[in-house]
Short mmCIF file of C-alpha atoms in Angstrom, two decimals:
data_model
loop_
_atom_site.label_atom_id
_atom_site.label_comp_id
_atom_site.label_asym_id
_atom_site.label_seq_id
_atom_site.Cartn_x
_atom_site.Cartn_y
_atom_site.Cartn_z
CA UNK A 1181 0.46 26.43 6.17
CA UNK A 1182 -1.65 23.42 7.11
CA UNK A 1183 -4.27 22.10 4.72
CA UNK A 1184 -7.71 22.60 6.33
CA UNK A 1185 -10.20 19.72 6.59
CA UNK A 1186 -12.49 21.11 3.87
CA UNK A 1187 -9.54 21.16 1.45
CA UNK A 1188 -8.60 17.59 2.34
CA UNK A 1189 -12.15 16.59 1.42
CA UNK A 1190 -11.86 18.56 -1.86
CA UNK A 1191 -8.61 16.75 -2.57
CA UNK A 1192 -10.23 13.37 -1.84
CA UNK A 1193 -13.21 14.15 -4.11
CA UNK A 1194 -10.94 15.37 -6.91
CA UNK A 1195 -8.83 12.19 -6.81
CA UNK A 1196 -11.98 10.05 -6.68
CA UNK A 1197 -13.62 11.91 -9.59
CA UNK A 1198 -10.54 11.83 -11.84
CA UNK A 1199 -9.04 8.43 -11.14
CA UNK A 1200 -9.74 4.94 -9.87
CA UNK A 1201 -8.28 5.79 -6.45
CA UNK A 1202 -10.35 6.40 -3.35
CA UNK A 1203 -8.65 8.08 -0.40
CA UNK A 1204 -11.90 8.87 1.43
CA UNK A 1205 -11.18 6.33 4.16
CA UNK A 1206 -7.64 7.61 4.80
CA UNK A 1207 -7.00 9.25 8.12
CA UNK A 1208 -7.27 13.04 7.76
CA UNK A 1209 -4.22 13.40 9.99
CA UNK A 1210 -2.06 11.20 7.74
CA UNK A 1211 -3.44 12.73 4.58
CA UNK A 1212 -2.92 16.27 5.90
CA UNK A 1213 0.69 15.46 6.77
CA UNK A 1214 1.38 14.00 3.32
CA UNK A 1215 -0.45 16.80 1.51
CA UNK A 1216 1.45 19.46 3.44
CA UNK A 1217 4.74 17.79 2.48
CA UNK A 1218 3.74 17.47 -1.18
CA UNK A 1219 2.54 21.05 -1.47
CA UNK A 1220 5.73 22.31 0.14
CA UNK A 1221 7.88 20.14 -2.11
CA UNK A 1222 6.02 21.27 -5.25
CA UNK A 1223 5.72 24.88 -4.05
CA UNK A 1224 1.96 24.93 -4.72
CA UNK A 1225 -1.20 25.94 -2.96
CA UNK A 1226 -3.93 23.38 -2.46
CA UNK A 1227 -6.05 25.24 -5.05
CA UNK A 1228 -3.24 25.02 -7.64
CA UNK A 1229 -2.72 21.35 -6.88
CA UNK A 1230 -6.42 20.52 -7.19
CA UNK A 1231 -6.66 22.37 -10.50
CA UNK A 1232 -3.63 20.49 -11.81
CA UNK A 1233 -5.05 17.17 -10.53
CA UNK A 1234 -8.21 17.84 -12.54
CA UNK A 1235 -6.32 18.55 -15.75
CA UNK A 1236 -3.05 16.61 -15.71
CA UNK A 1237 -3.22 12.79 -15.43
CA UNK A 1238 0.57 12.52 -15.13
CA UNK A 1239 0.54 14.91 -12.17
CA UNK A 1240 -2.34 12.96 -10.60
CA UNK A 1241 -0.33 9.72 -10.82
CA UNK A 1242 2.68 11.45 -9.29
CA UNK A 1243 0.62 12.72 -6.35
CA UNK A 1244 -1.03 9.33 -5.79
CA UNK A 1245 2.45 7.76 -5.68
CA UNK A 1246 3.50 10.31 -3.07
CA UNK A 1247 0.35 9.81 -0.97
CA UNK A 1248 0.51 6.03 -0.73
CA UNK A 1249 2.69 4.45 1.93
CA UNK A 1250 4.89 1.50 1.06
CA UNK A 1251 5.90 -0.01 4.37
CA UNK A 1252 7.12 -3.58 4.45
CA UNK A 1253 9.98 -5.64 5.79
CA UNK A 1254 10.79 -9.29 6.25
CA UNK A 1255 9.04 -10.66 9.34
CA UNK A 1256 7.77 -7.23 10.40
CA UNK A 1257 5.95 -7.68 13.72
CA UNK A 1258 7.60 -11.00 14.73
CA UNK A 1259 4.93 -11.89 17.31
CA UNK A 1260 2.28 -11.97 14.57
CA UNK A 1261 4.45 -14.20 12.38
CA UNK A 1262 5.06 -16.56 15.28
CA UNK A 1263 1.30 -16.77 15.87
CA UNK A 1264 0.68 -17.49 12.18
CA UNK A 1265 3.35 -20.19 12.20
CA UNK A 1266 2.33 -21.86 15.47
CA UNK A 1267 -1.46 -21.37 15.58
CA UNK A 1268 -2.90 -20.64 12.15
CA UNK A 1269 -0.95 -22.60 9.54
CA UNK A 1270 -0.81 -25.97 11.35
CA UNK A 1271 -4.61 -26.14 11.12
CA UNK A 1272 -4.18 -26.03 7.32
CA UNK A 1273 -1.48 -28.69 7.17
CA UNK A 1274 -3.78 -31.40 5.73
CA UNK A 1275 -5.40 -29.25 3.05
CA UNK A 1276 -4.58 -30.22 -0.51
CA UNK A 1277 -4.34 -26.56 -1.52
CA UNK A 1278 -4.12 -23.21 0.20
CA UNK A 1279 -4.65 -19.73 -1.24
CA UNK A 1280 -3.28 -16.65 0.49
CA UNK A 1281 -3.78 -13.03 -0.54
CA UNK A 1282 -1.61 -10.17 0.71
CA UNK A 1283 -3.46 -6.93 -0.16
CA UNK A 1284 -1.29 -3.83 -0.01
CA UNK A 1285 1.83 -5.97 -0.27
CA UNK A 1286 4.11 -3.09 -1.27
CA UNK A 1287 7.50 -4.46 -2.38
CA UNK A 1288 6.61 -7.92 -1.11
CA UNK A 1289 8.73 -8.64 1.96
CA UNK A 1290 5.73 -9.89 3.92
CA UNK A 1291 4.74 -12.14 1.00
CA UNK A 1292 8.23 -13.60 1.05
CA UNK A 1293 8.09 -13.95 4.83
CA UNK A 1294 4.95 -16.04 4.41
CA UNK A 1295 6.64 -18.13 1.72
CA UNK A 1296 9.59 -18.85 4.03
CA UNK A 1297 7.29 -19.99 6.84
CA UNK A 1298 5.27 -22.16 4.46
CA UNK A 1299 8.47 -23.69 3.12
CA UNK A 1300 9.66 -24.38 6.66
CA UNK A 1301 6.35 -26.13 7.38
CA UNK A 1302 6.57 -28.05 4.05
CA UNK A 1303 3.38 -26.39 2.82
CA UNK A 1304 4.73 -24.04 0.14
CA UNK A 1305 4.40 -26.47 -2.78
CA UNK A 1306 0.59 -26.56 -2.46
CA UNK A 1307 0.05 -22.89 -1.73
CA UNK A 1308 -0.94 -20.15 -4.17
CA UNK A 1309 0.08 -16.74 -2.87
CA UNK A 1310 -1.20 -13.51 -4.36
CA UNK A 1311 0.03 -10.00 -3.64
CA UNK A 1312 -1.65 -6.81 -4.73
CA UNK A 1313 -0.90 -3.14 -4.29
CA UNK A 1314 -2.20 0.19 -5.50
CA UNK A 1315 1.21 0.99 -7.01
CA UNK A 1316 2.45 -0.86 -10.10
CA UNK A 1317 5.98 0.39 -9.37
CA UNK A 1318 6.26 -1.41 -6.05
CA UNK A 1319 4.66 -4.54 -7.50
CA UNK A 1320 7.45 -4.65 -10.08
CA UNK A 1321 9.95 -4.62 -7.20
CA UNK A 1322 7.98 -7.33 -5.41
CA UNK A 1323 8.10 -9.55 -8.50
CA UNK A 1324 11.89 -9.33 -8.47
CA UNK A 1325 12.00 -10.73 -4.93
CA UNK A 1326 15.45 -9.33 -4.25
CA UNK A 1327 16.01 -7.93 -0.76
CA UNK A 1328 19.02 -6.91 1.29
#
């Protein structure tokens, strides 16, 4: 059974009202797909899930973890990295300090990709790089900086 649009909105409002997370800008198509998978996996109806979200903070955290996407890899989208390396960063070469923020950094491979490029351009030593993500679990993995 597919979760109807009105129930996706109920889900979004419930999460927003009972946590610090806001999924109102998420694509309904993506959210529907993830919700369908979660409900099937947990063998619950949307009504049961919403009731549990309202009353069980541990369950809410579990669902948020399942909803969020953690996609990252070293040098994902190589053309973009080449453009950053050849067109963007050289213009910053003479700055005494550089600050870079990677929102939604997941487990950090793109942060480390940036660090490798900056090191190659001899700019890493004067750069502060920040990574943030909605999930503390993936940030812990990012801090380890260990990739295959």
